Structures are given as structure tokens and as C-alpha cells.
Amino acid sequence: MGIINGQTTGGVFAVDLSHDVRDAALNINLKAYEFRHTLAAVWNVKPTRAEPPPAEAAISLDMKNESTESVVGGGDERLKVDNIHFAPGGKYRSIVKLFIRYEFQPPGSWAMGTGWLISPDIFVTAGHCSYDWGHKWGRAEEVKAYIGYSGRDSEKSRNVQFRQVKRIVTTEGWVKTKGSKAFDVSFMQVDTPFTGIRPIKYEETPARGSFELGVVGYPGDLSDKSTGEKGAHMYEMFLHTEFDLAASTDTMLEYNIDTFGGNSGSPVLRQSDLVSLGVHVYGDAFNSASVIAKFGNPYKDYLAAFDLHLPSDALHLMPVTDSGKTSATGPSGDYQKPLGSNPVSGSKSRVNGNDQRVRPQVSSQHQRHPSAMAKLIQNGVTSRSQAMNIKSESLQAEEFAFMDVLKVVGGALPIIGGPIGALAGFALNAASSVAAESTGAESVQDGTPLHEGSMERAILAEATLSALQAASLPDELEESIFSDMKDAVMRALPTIQKAAPRVMSAMMEPALKIALDSLHKHNQSGAESFEVASDEPFRPTTLYSSAIDQEADADTENFLGVLQSVLQRNLQESAVDGDAEEGFVDIIKAGARLVNKGVVQAAKFGLPILVDAVKSIANAESLDDQTASAASTQGLTADQLAKRALVADAALQAVMKLPAQHLEEFGFIDFIGDAVKKIAGPAMKVLLQVAKAINPIVGNVLSGLLGQDSPPAGGNKPAGAARRRLPASDRLTPKRSLASLRQTGGKGTVGGAGRRY
């Protein structure tokens, strides 16, 4: 099920974004392209024999975990390509037939695919032709490539050339995150260049267009009439297509051209000049291609990886941005790894974050050394006292998995941080509260109003993570922080990832607007660094219950006392007025004391209810296959946002266990306070909008669990039903100034209405 403007639809949960906001998503992709630090996943493959596999051994990838390539509508308009067109001198001579063996593929079978030559020895294909998530087969380890292919019987023809692939390059996004459709592209290099070919030209995919487009390749549903071999012949179909990348779920090029498994990797050609505008990868209501250059994948970056030295045949992540300049090979023969390039084996990786951090302005003495998070990712372990080679296999796997999460967080575009990171945390916290209250989960009822503290907790958590990305701490403190973070993150991660595609849509539109506004300000300023910030002064509008004045445990109170002292000093130096100062103090009080409003706790209580509810809905697709929000861009995805929110809350929990006075000595508390000042204004401004969007998203899912056809406006079930309720969306409301209310003695409720925040 899905929701568009509060209505249920088939598929994932989405929001109906305005055209301006969809354009904002494209602008974010442009900024991601401008600030990119491209890492290529690179590995060498085994040699293979020229003979094609038996007809019965060749299978087409059905891509069951993402979507299936499909024949659209009631008729099939694909045409078999005449042999003359892929013979020497033919217009499709550079279309490549592929047979692929993956690392964990069952013996005796080969997957089919298509590629297209962009040079005599390099061709483009789909990312899933190189690394398979759908069947959990892992990376390709043996690939047969043919041009002029027209069935097994043609293999000995002089018109057919065979080559074996020796190296594969694909995107970091594809090998790191299941279902990252926008990054589904790869490049393969053969051992000997093909001869007598004219490489297919490609261009940057336009943001919008109206062309005659076609897909040319080897679909696996069509068989040779005499031999029965599936995918034996090349087919083409061209169709007038109007497209708008901003309207696409994953910034994909979409069309109604008929395709099937085996077409994966085909070029999407403009008929007028046979220039490729993308690589065909998926099907659904529309079939679709991943796109080229600034709205998608920088092909030239990845091509540089073919010139790099690899110390082994393992999968390596290598920096290749722009010209592909990298560190030189060291005296040992191993690649000297700059930040972001540790080699990995298989799908496990020890990876490093790119230096794209929001840096609070504190004294220069605290900015001379690598930040805590940068050092952790660079070292690749959370416990420096134990070498990786003496750790158990399971502990090493957990270390690698945690590094993967930190790479997503640390290497993302800076727009993910700041108020947008806080919004992500609030969305998860709020969804947990709604789910728990709706189903009467008493274990999470702590006496506070529904959403009180959720945004404040998210703001303080994001500020703490920003500090880790900016400040330098002694090794023993960093080890303690990241060890605690790892444990919390890895326990909560499965639930967070399953809930994210649905929950994140609630905050995507305000997040995109914040990002677009920041992009405009950045472009006008001409600054080299990028930061999401707001020029508007902070005005507190939220009324709190007495819960934020109830002291917590000793560690929390110690941390809060030091942070409050530092923050108030900074606010006074900045000449912030009394209302704003008190508002900031209340934010850190609520964020520190209301621990049950955090993302780590949400993963234990309310969010599992939401996950279980989705699983219980008839005909709902498995949550394990849901990996991306419908309202995402390459610079702003549900996976990135949810992981950042989780890591941030885990960071806050870990930091609050340490002596705050010791952290203050290294300027760490200053970083947190400065980040709170920057984040609070824009985040609190859109709090109500996100809260109202959360209710129908969670409500429509839980209505199935609660046995309701649709959630009632007031939230109550029919008479005689169990006493479970769906919270009304107006239970979170803006209030007048906290300072003015306290001056009149008001606290906890407004106007006698009994509604609490």
C-alpha cells in the first residue's frame, strides 16, 4: 500500500510533491554532482571460455527484489533486428550480448544481459549485471561478451567476436545500498579490444525531453524458433517518449518501451542520431533507465578506474572524481589510500567518509586536527586497542557493517545534516509515538504528550553528530563514543531501514524546500563550503509539559548542566533576546531528558509496530525489499536520512555517558551548542507540517492492523472495538511564546482545552 495526499495506492509510500519541490530535487542532484567525491567499486574477474553456455543454462534476471522489466500494455511491439544491422558496419554492431556468472550463483547457470561499447574495449551495462542484490549472488566473477551474436549456432560465424571481461567498475551507491536504482550502472573492460566497431556515443541525460527513444538488446522472454534458446536474438523498439526526470521516483528516465529480463544494460537510444541517453535497468508501471552525468552518474569519473592498480582481485572502493587523480602506488605495491578508499572484500567494506562537514565556529585551536569521526572512519575500527586480525569473524563483520553506515552518513552531501537531519529524526520519533499510542503499547507511555521532545531530541542528536564530524577528541574518548554508538546502531538498524521508506516521505517536501533555499543562498554567496542554515532568528513557539523540568540520571544532568552553561554564555555573547535564550535552553532540556523520544528507543517500541503492520497487510510487498523512498533524490534519500538520524541519536546517547567537563576542555560542547543554534530555527519552523504528514502515513498502515477500512477523523474505533485509537493530526499545535506563558504562570496546557504537545 502507499499514500499520495492521504490516499492509498499500490506500491511504496509517497508524497505528492509540487513541481517546484520536484525541481528542488533536481537542483540537489546538481549540487551533489558539483560537490561529488566519486568512489568506484572496482574488481578484476576470472578468465572464461569462448563457448556460450547451453541454451537451458541461460536465465534472465527477473530483478524480483527491485522490479521486473516488462512488456507494457496489451501488445508487444518489439521487432527482431535484421542481421545486417549487427554485422560488421551495421548500426548496432556495438551492442554486446552478455553471459554472466556471479560469485554465489548456483552451479550450471548463467545470467543474460546486454551492454553497449563506448570504446573498443569498454562497454556500459546495468549495475545489477555486475553486482546482484535480487538473488543475493553478489559480484560478477566471470563474463562472456559477444558482438554480432544471434544464438549459440552463430558463435563460430566470422561476424561474431568473443571477448572475456577482465575488469568491472560500478558505482559505490550500487554495491553499498540495496535498491539504489539511480546508481544502477556499471562498466566492463575486455581483455582484447573488439575490432571494426563504431562506439556508441552518449550524452548527458536532459532534465526533460520529447524524443523518439528506443531500447535495443537481447530480451530473455523471446526464443529462437528452431532451437528454443531464450535471448538468442537482438530486438528493438522505438516509441515517442516525453519525460521529466523531476517527476520520476528515483530521478530515472522513464518510458513505455517494451523490455524483459536480458535487456538489462541496453542503451536507451535517441532514434534521430542513435546517441544513448541512459542505460536500461528496470520495469514497472514505466520501464526506466539510470541517467548520465549531472542528474545521475558521472561516466567519465568511473572510466578512470580502469587505469588504477589493484593490489588483489577483491572488490576495492577507489576515489576517481573528475580526472581520476589518486594517490600513487606505495613501495609495498599496495594502493596508498586517501580518505575514502580502503579496499574491501566482497560486499563487506571498510570505508572512509569524505570531508563534507558542517563546522561550528569555535576557536581555531579545536580545528587543527582530524575530527573524531574522520579519524574513526580512516582507521576503520571502533576499538584501537584490538587489531582487526585478532577479532572474531562476527565482530569483524559488525565493524565493517558499522563502517558502511558511517560512510553513508559521513560521505553524504552536506545538505543531509543540520535541520534536515533533525527532521529525519523527528519523523522517525513521531511515527513511533503515533504507532505506539494507536495500538495501546503501554511500554512506551511515559506520561509525556504525544510528540513532546521528539523534535528537540532530534535537534540535540543532530548537533552532537555535527560535533563529532567537526571536533577532535583524545583517542580514549573517541573509542568509548564510537564503541557505544556501534552497539546501539547495529541493534536498531534493521527496524530503522524497514520503516524509513514510509516514514521519510512525511518530511521530504519541507526538507527539499530547506535544501533548495540553502542552495540559493550558497550560490548567491559564492562560498566554497556548503552548509544548510537559516538567517531567520529563532522564536520559540512550543509549550512544554512539566516533564522537561524533571531531572534524569546523573550522567544526563551533568551533560545538560555543562551544555546549558556553555550555550547560555554563547547566546549572551551573541546578544540573543530572552525569549530565544529560554527557548534554546528548553530544547536542550527536552532533548536530553526525554530519552524515550529518541530514534534508538523508537526502534525498540513504536517502529516495530509499524513494520509488523505493513507485513500483515494483504498483498503488501516484503519490507525487506523496500529500500528507497518515493520522494528521494541522489542527494537526499530515505536510507541516508534514516541512517543519519539513527547515528545521531546513538551519538547523543554515547556522549551523555562521558564526563561533560572533559568534553568541554576540547571544545566539543561548544560545537554542540553552536550547532543547536543553527539547527533549531528552520527545524522547529516546519515541525507542525511534518507532524501532520506523519499521522495519515502511519494511520493508513495501522488501519489494516486495527481492522478498520480507513482511519476515522477523530481517531476512535467503532463502538465495541478494542480501545485503540489513531491520534488526530491536530494534537501537535504551535503555542505562544514560552517566556510569556511562564510570566503568567501558564504551563502544560493551552486555554483549558486539555491538548498537550
CSV table of C-alpha atoms in Angstrom, one decimal, residues 436-729:
chain,number,residue,atom,x,y,z
A,436,ALA,CA,2.6,3.1,19.9
A,437,GLU,CA,-0.4,5.2,21.0
A,438,SER,CA,-2.6,3.9,18.2
A,439,THR,CA,-2.1,0.3,19.4
A,440,GLY,CA,-2.1,1.0,23.1
A,441,ALA,CA,1.5,0.0,23.6
A,442,GLU,CA,1.8,0.9,27.2
A,443,SER,CA,5.5,0.2,27.4
A,444,VAL,CA,6.3,3.5,25.7
A,445,GLN,CA,3.8,5.6,27.6
A,446,ASP,CA,5.9,7.8,29.9
A,447,GLY,CA,3.4,10.4,30.8
A,448,THR,CA,4.5,13.0,28.3
A,449,PRO,CA,2.3,14.3,25.5
A,450,LEU,CA,2.4,12.5,22.1
A,451,HIS,CA,5.2,14.4,20.4
A,452,GLU,CA,6.8,16.4,23.2
A,453,GLY,CA,10.5,16.2,23.0
A,454,SER,CA,10.6,14.4,19.6
A,455,MET,CA,12.0,17.3,17.6
A,456,GLU,CA,14.1,18.6,20.5
A,457,ARG,CA,15.7,15.2,20.9
A,458,ALA,CA,16.4,15.1,17.1
A,459,ILE,CA,17.9,18.6,17.2
A,460,LEU,CA,20.2,17.8,20.1
A,461,ALA,CA,21.2,14.5,18.5
A,462,GLU,CA,22.0,16.1,15.1
A,463,ALA,CA,24.0,18.8,16.9
A,464,THR,CA,26.0,16.1,18.7
A,465,LEU,CA,26.7,14.3,15.4
A,466,SER,CA,27.8,17.5,13.8
A,467,ALA,CA,30.2,18.0,16.7
A,468,LEU,CA,31.7,14.5,16.1
A,469,GLN,CA,32.2,15.5,12.4
A,470,ALA,CA,33.9,18.7,13.3
A,471,ALA,CA,35.8,18.3,16.7
A,472,SER,CA,38.9,16.4,17.6
A,473,LEU,CA,38.9,14.3,20.8
A,474,PRO,CA,41.5,12.1,22.6
A,475,ASP,CA,41.6,8.5,21.4
A,476,GLU,CA,40.2,7.1,24.5
A,477,LEU,CA,37.1,9.3,24.4
A,478,GLU,CA,36.6,8.6,20.7
A,479,GLU,CA,36.9,4.9,21.3
A,480,SER,CA,34.3,4.9,24.0
A,481,ILE,CA,31.9,7.0,22.0
A,482,PHE,CA,32.1,5.0,18.8
A,483,SER,CA,32.0,1.7,20.5
A,484,ASP,CA,28.8,2.6,22.3
A,485,MET,CA,27.4,4.0,19.0
A,486,LYS,CA,28.2,0.8,17.1
A,487,ASP,CA,26.3,-1.3,19.6
A,488,ALA,CA,23.2,1.0,19.5
A,489,VAL,CA,23.2,1.5,15.7
A,490,MET,CA,23.6,-2.2,14.8
A,491,ARG,CA,20.8,-3.2,17.1
A,492,ALA,CA,18.4,-0.7,15.8
A,493,LEU,CA,19.4,-0.6,12.1
A,494,PRO,CA,17.2,-3.4,10.7
A,495,THR,CA,14.0,-1.8,12.0
A,496,ILE,CA,15.0,1.7,11.0
A,497,GLN,CA,15.8,0.6,7.5
A,498,LYS,CA,12.4,-1.2,7.1
A,499,ALA,CA,10.4,1.8,8.5
A,500,ALA,CA,12.4,4.5,6.6
A,501,PRO,CA,10.8,4.3,3.1
A,502,ARG,CA,7.4,5.0,4.5
A,503,VAL,CA,8.2,7.4,7.3
A,504,MET,CA,10.7,9.6,5.4
A,505,SER,CA,8.1,10.7,2.9
A,506,ALA,CA,6.5,12.8,5.6
A,507,MET,CA,9.4,15.1,5.9
A,508,MET,CA,10.7,15.1,2.3
A,509,GLU,CA,8.8,18.1,1.0
A,510,PRO,CA,9.9,20.5,3.8
A,511,ALA,CA,13.4,19.0,3.6
A,512,LEU,CA,13.6,19.7,-0.1
A,513,LYS,CA,12.4,23.3,0.4
A,514,ILE,CA,15.0,23.9,3.1
A,515,ALA,CA,17.7,22.4,0.9
A,516,LEU,CA,16.6,24.5,-2.1
A,517,ASP,CA,16.6,27.7,0.0
A,518,SER,CA,20.1,26.9,1.2
A,519,LEU,CA,21.3,26.1,-2.3
A,520,HIS,CA,20.1,29.5,-3.5
A,521,LYS,CA,21.9,31.3,-0.6
A,522,HIS,CA,25.0,29.3,-1.3
A,523,ASN,CA,25.0,30.2,-5.0
A,524,GLN,CA,24.4,33.8,-4.2
A,525,SER,CA,27.2,33.9,-1.6
A,526,GLY,CA,29.8,32.2,-3.8
A,527,ALA,CA,31.2,30.4,-0.8
A,528,GLU,CA,33.4,27.4,-1.3
A,529,SER,CA,31.8,25.4,1.6
A,530,PHE,CA,28.2,24.5,1.8
A,531,GLU,CA,26.0,24.5,4.9
A,532,VAL,CA,22.3,24.3,5.5
A,533,ALA,CA,21.4,27.2,7.6
A,534,SER,CA,18.8,29.9,8.2
A,535,ASP,CA,19.0,33.6,8.5
A,536,GLU,CA,15.8,33.8,10.5
A,537,PRO,CA,16.0,34.5,14.2
A,538,PHE,CA,14.8,31.7,16.4
A,539,ARG,CA,11.4,32.3,18.0
A,540,PRO,CA,10.1,29.7,20.5
A,541,THR,CA,6.5,28.7,19.8
A,542,THR,CA,6.2,25.5,21.7
A,543,LEU,CA,4.7,24.9,25.2
A,544,TYR,CA,6.1,22.1,27.2
A,545,SER,CA,4.7,19.9,30.0
A,546,SER,CA,6.4,19.7,33.3
A,547,ALA,CA,8.3,16.6,32.1
A,548,ILE,CA,11.2,18.6,30.9
A,549,ASP,CA,11.8,20.0,34.3
A,550,GLN,CA,12.1,16.6,35.9
A,551,GLU,CA,15.7,15.6,36.5
A,552,ALA,CA,17.1,12.5,34.7
A,553,ASP,CA,20.0,10.3,35.7
A,554,ALA,CA,23.3,11.8,37.0
A,555,ASP,CA,25.2,11.5,33.7
A,556,THR,CA,22.4,13.2,31.7
A,557,GLU,CA,22.1,16.0,34.3
A,558,ASN,CA,25.9,16.5,34.3
A,559,PHE,CA,26.0,16.8,30.5
A,560,LEU,CA,22.9,19.0,30.4
A,561,GLY,CA,24.4,21.4,33.1
A,562,VAL,CA,27.6,21.9,31.2
A,563,LEU,CA,25.8,22.3,27.8
A,564,GLN,CA,23.3,24.8,29.3
A,565,SER,CA,26.1,26.8,30.8
A,566,VAL,CA,28.1,26.9,27.5
A,567,LEU,CA,25.0,27.6,25.4
A,568,GLN,CA,23.8,30.4,27.6
A,569,ARG,CA,27.2,32.0,27.6
A,570,ASN,CA,27.3,31.9,23.8
A,571,LEU,CA,23.8,33.2,23.5
A,572,GLN,CA,24.6,36.1,25.7
A,573,GLU,CA,27.7,36.9,23.7
A,574,SER,CA,25.5,36.8,20.6
A,575,ALA,CA,23.0,39.3,22.1
A,576,VAL,CA,20.1,36.8,21.7
A,577,ASP,CA,16.9,38.1,23.4
A,578,GLY,CA,15.4,36.5,26.4
A,579,ASP,CA,12.6,34.5,24.7
A,580,ALA,CA,15.0,32.9,22.3
A,581,GLU,CA,17.5,32.1,25.0
A,582,GLU,CA,14.9,30.4,27.1
A,583,GLY,CA,13.6,28.6,24.0
A,584,PHE,CA,17.1,27.2,23.3
A,585,VAL,CA,17.5,26.1,26.9
A,586,ASP,CA,14.2,24.3,26.8
A,587,ILE,CA,15.2,22.5,23.6
A,588,ILE,CA,18.3,21.0,25.1
A,589,LYS,CA,16.4,20.1,28.3
A,590,ALA,CA,13.7,18.2,26.4
A,591,GLY,CA,16.3,16.7,24.1
A,592,ALA,CA,18.5,15.4,26.9
A,593,ARG,CA,15.8,14.3,29.5
A,594,LEU,CA,13.1,12.8,27.3
A,595,VAL,CA,15.3,9.9,26.1
A,596,ASN,CA,12.2,7.8,25.1
A,597,LYS,CA,11.7,10.3,22.3
A,598,GLY,CA,14.9,9.3,20.5
A,599,VAL,CA,15.4,7.2,17.4
A,600,VAL,CA,17.2,4.4,19.2
A,601,GLN,CA,14.2,3.9,21.5
A,602,ALA,CA,11.8,4.3,18.6
A,603,ALA,CA,13.4,1.3,17.0
A,604,LYS,CA,12.6,-0.8,20.2
A,605,PHE,CA,9.0,0.2,20.6
A,606,GLY,CA,6.8,2.1,18.2
A,607,LEU,CA,8.5,1.5,14.9
A,608,PRO,CA,8.4,-2.4,15.1
A,609,ILE,CA,4.6,-2.0,15.4
A,610,LEU,CA,4.6,-0.1,12.1
A,611,VAL,CA,6.9,-2.6,10.5
A,612,ASP,CA,4.7,-5.5,11.6
A,613,ALA,CA,1.6,-3.8,10.5
A,614,VAL,CA,2.9,-3.4,6.9
A,615,LYS,CA,3.9,-7.1,6.9
A,616,SER,CA,0.4,-8.0,7.9
A,617,ILE,CA,-1.3,-6.1,5.1
A,618,ALA,CA,-2.6,-8.4,2.4
A,619,ASN,CA,-0.6,-8.4,-0.8
A,620,ALA,CA,1.9,-6.0,0.7
A,621,GLU,CA,5.4,-6.5,-0.7
A,622,SER,CA,8.1,-7.6,1.8
A,623,LEU,CA,9.6,-4.7,3.8
A,624,ASP,CA,13.0,-6.4,3.1
A,625,ASP,CA,12.6,-5.2,-0.5
A,626,GLN,CA,11.8,-1.6,0.4
A,627,THR,CA,15.0,0.3,0.3
A,628,ALA,CA,14.2,3.8,-1.1
A,629,SER,CA,11.6,6.4,-0.5
A,630,ALA,CA,9.4,7.5,-3.4
A,631,ALA,CA,10.3,11.1,-2.6
A,632,SER,CA,14.1,11.0,-3.0
A,633,THR,CA,17.0,12.3,-5.0
A,634,GLN,CA,20.5,11.1,-5.3
A,635,GLY,CA,21.5,13.8,-2.8
A,636,LEU,CA,18.6,13.2,-0.4
A,637,THR,CA,17.4,9.6,0.1
A,638,ALA,CA,15.3,7.8,2.8
A,639,ASP,CA,18.3,5.5,3.5
A,640,GLN,CA,20.7,8.3,4.0
A,641,LEU,CA,18.3,10.3,6.2
A,642,ALA,CA,17.2,7.4,8.4
A,643,LYS,CA,20.8,6.3,9.0
A,644,ARG,CA,21.9,9.8,9.8
A,645,ALA,CA,19.1,10.1,12.3
A,646,LEU,CA,19.9,6.8,13.9
A,647,VAL,CA,23.7,7.5,14.1
A,648,ALA,CA,22.9,11.0,15.6
A,649,ASP,CA,20.8,9.6,18.4
A,650,ALA,CA,23.3,6.9,19.1
A,651,ALA,CA,26.0,9.6,19.3
A,652,LEU,CA,24.0,11.6,21.8
A,653,GLN,CA,23.4,8.6,24.0
A,654,ALA,CA,27.1,7.8,23.9
A,655,VAL,CA,28.3,11.3,24.6
A,656,MET,CA,26.0,11.8,27.5
A,657,LYS,CA,27.7,8.9,29.3
A,658,LEU,CA,31.0,10.7,29.4
A,659,PRO,CA,32.2,13.4,31.8
A,660,ALA,CA,31.0,16.6,30.1
A,661,GLN,CA,33.7,18.8,31.7
A,662,HIS,CA,36.3,16.7,30.0
A,663,LEU,CA,34.5,17.1,26.6
A,664,GLU,CA,34.3,20.8,27.3
A,665,GLU,CA,38.1,21.0,27.5
A,666,PHE,CA,38.4,20.0,23.9
A,667,GLY,CA,35.7,22.4,22.6
A,668,PHE,CA,33.3,19.6,22.0
A,669,ILE,CA,30.4,21.2,24.0
A,670,ASP,CA,30.9,24.5,22.1
A,671,PHE,CA,30.4,22.6,18.8
A,672,ILE,CA,27.2,21.1,20.1
A,673,GLY,CA,25.8,24.5,21.4
A,674,ASP,CA,26.7,26.3,18.1
A,675,ALA,CA,25.0,23.6,16.1
A,676,VAL,CA,21.9,23.7,18.2
A,677,LYS,CA,21.6,27.4,17.4
A,678,LYS,CA,21.9,26.8,13.7
A,679,ILE,CA,19.5,23.9,13.5
A,680,ALA,CA,16.7,24.8,15.9
A,681,GLY,CA,15.1,27.7,13.9
A,682,PRO,CA,14.5,26.0,10.5
A,683,ALA,CA,13.7,22.6,12.0
A,684,MET,CA,11.1,23.9,14.5
A,685,LYS,CA,9.5,26.1,11.8
A,686,VAL,CA,8.3,23.0,9.8
A,687,LEU,CA,7.7,20.8,12.8
A,688,LEU,CA,3.9,21.1,12.5
A,689,GLN,CA,3.9,20.3,8.8
A,690,VAL,CA,5.9,17.1,9.3
A,691,ALA,CA,3.8,16.0,12.3
A,692,LYS,CA,0.6,16.4,10.3
A,693,ALA,CA,2.0,14.4,7.4
A,694,ILE,CA,3.1,11.5,9.7
A,695,ASN,CA,-0.4,10.8,11.0
A,696,PRO,CA,-2.1,9.7,7.8
A,697,ILE,CA,1.0,7.7,6.8
A,698,VAL,CA,1.1,5.7,10.0
A,699,GLY,CA,-2.7,5.7,10.3
A,700,ASN,CA,-3.3,4.1,6.9
A,701,VAL,CA,-0.9,1.3,7.7
A,702,LEU,CA,-2.3,0.7,11.2
A,703,SER,CA,-5.9,0.8,10.0
A,704,GLY,CA,-5.3,-2.7,8.5
A,705,LEU,CA,-3.9,-3.9,11.7
A,706,LEU,CA,-6.7,-2.5,13.8
A,707,GLY,CA,-9.4,-3.9,11.4
A,708,GLN,CA,-10.5,-0.5,10.1
A,709,ASP,CA,-11.3,0.3,6.4
A,710,SER,CA,-9.9,3.8,7.0
A,711,PRO,CA,-8.8,5.8,10.0
A,712,PRO,CA,-11.6,7.9,11.4
A,713,ALA,CA,-11.1,11.6,11.6
A,714,GLY,CA,-11.2,11.7,15.3
A,715,GLY,CA,-9.2,8.6,15.8
A,716,ASN,CA,-11.7,6.3,17.6
A,717,LYS,CA,-12.6,2.8,16.6
A,718,PRO,CA,-16.2,1.8,16.1
A,719,ALA,CA,-18.3,1.0,19.2
A,720,GLY,CA,-17.5,-2.3,20.7
A,721,ALA,CA,-14.0,-2.5,19.3
A,722,ALA,CA,-10.9,-2.7,21.3
A,723,ARG,CA,-9.8,0.6,22.9
A,724,ARG,CA,-7.1,1.5,20.4
A,725,ARG,CA,-7.0,4.9,18.7
A,726,LEU,CA,-5.4,6.7,15.8
A,727,PRO,CA,-4.2,10.1,17.1
A,728,ALA,CA,-5.7,13.1,15.5
A,729,SER,CA,-3.3,15.2,13.5
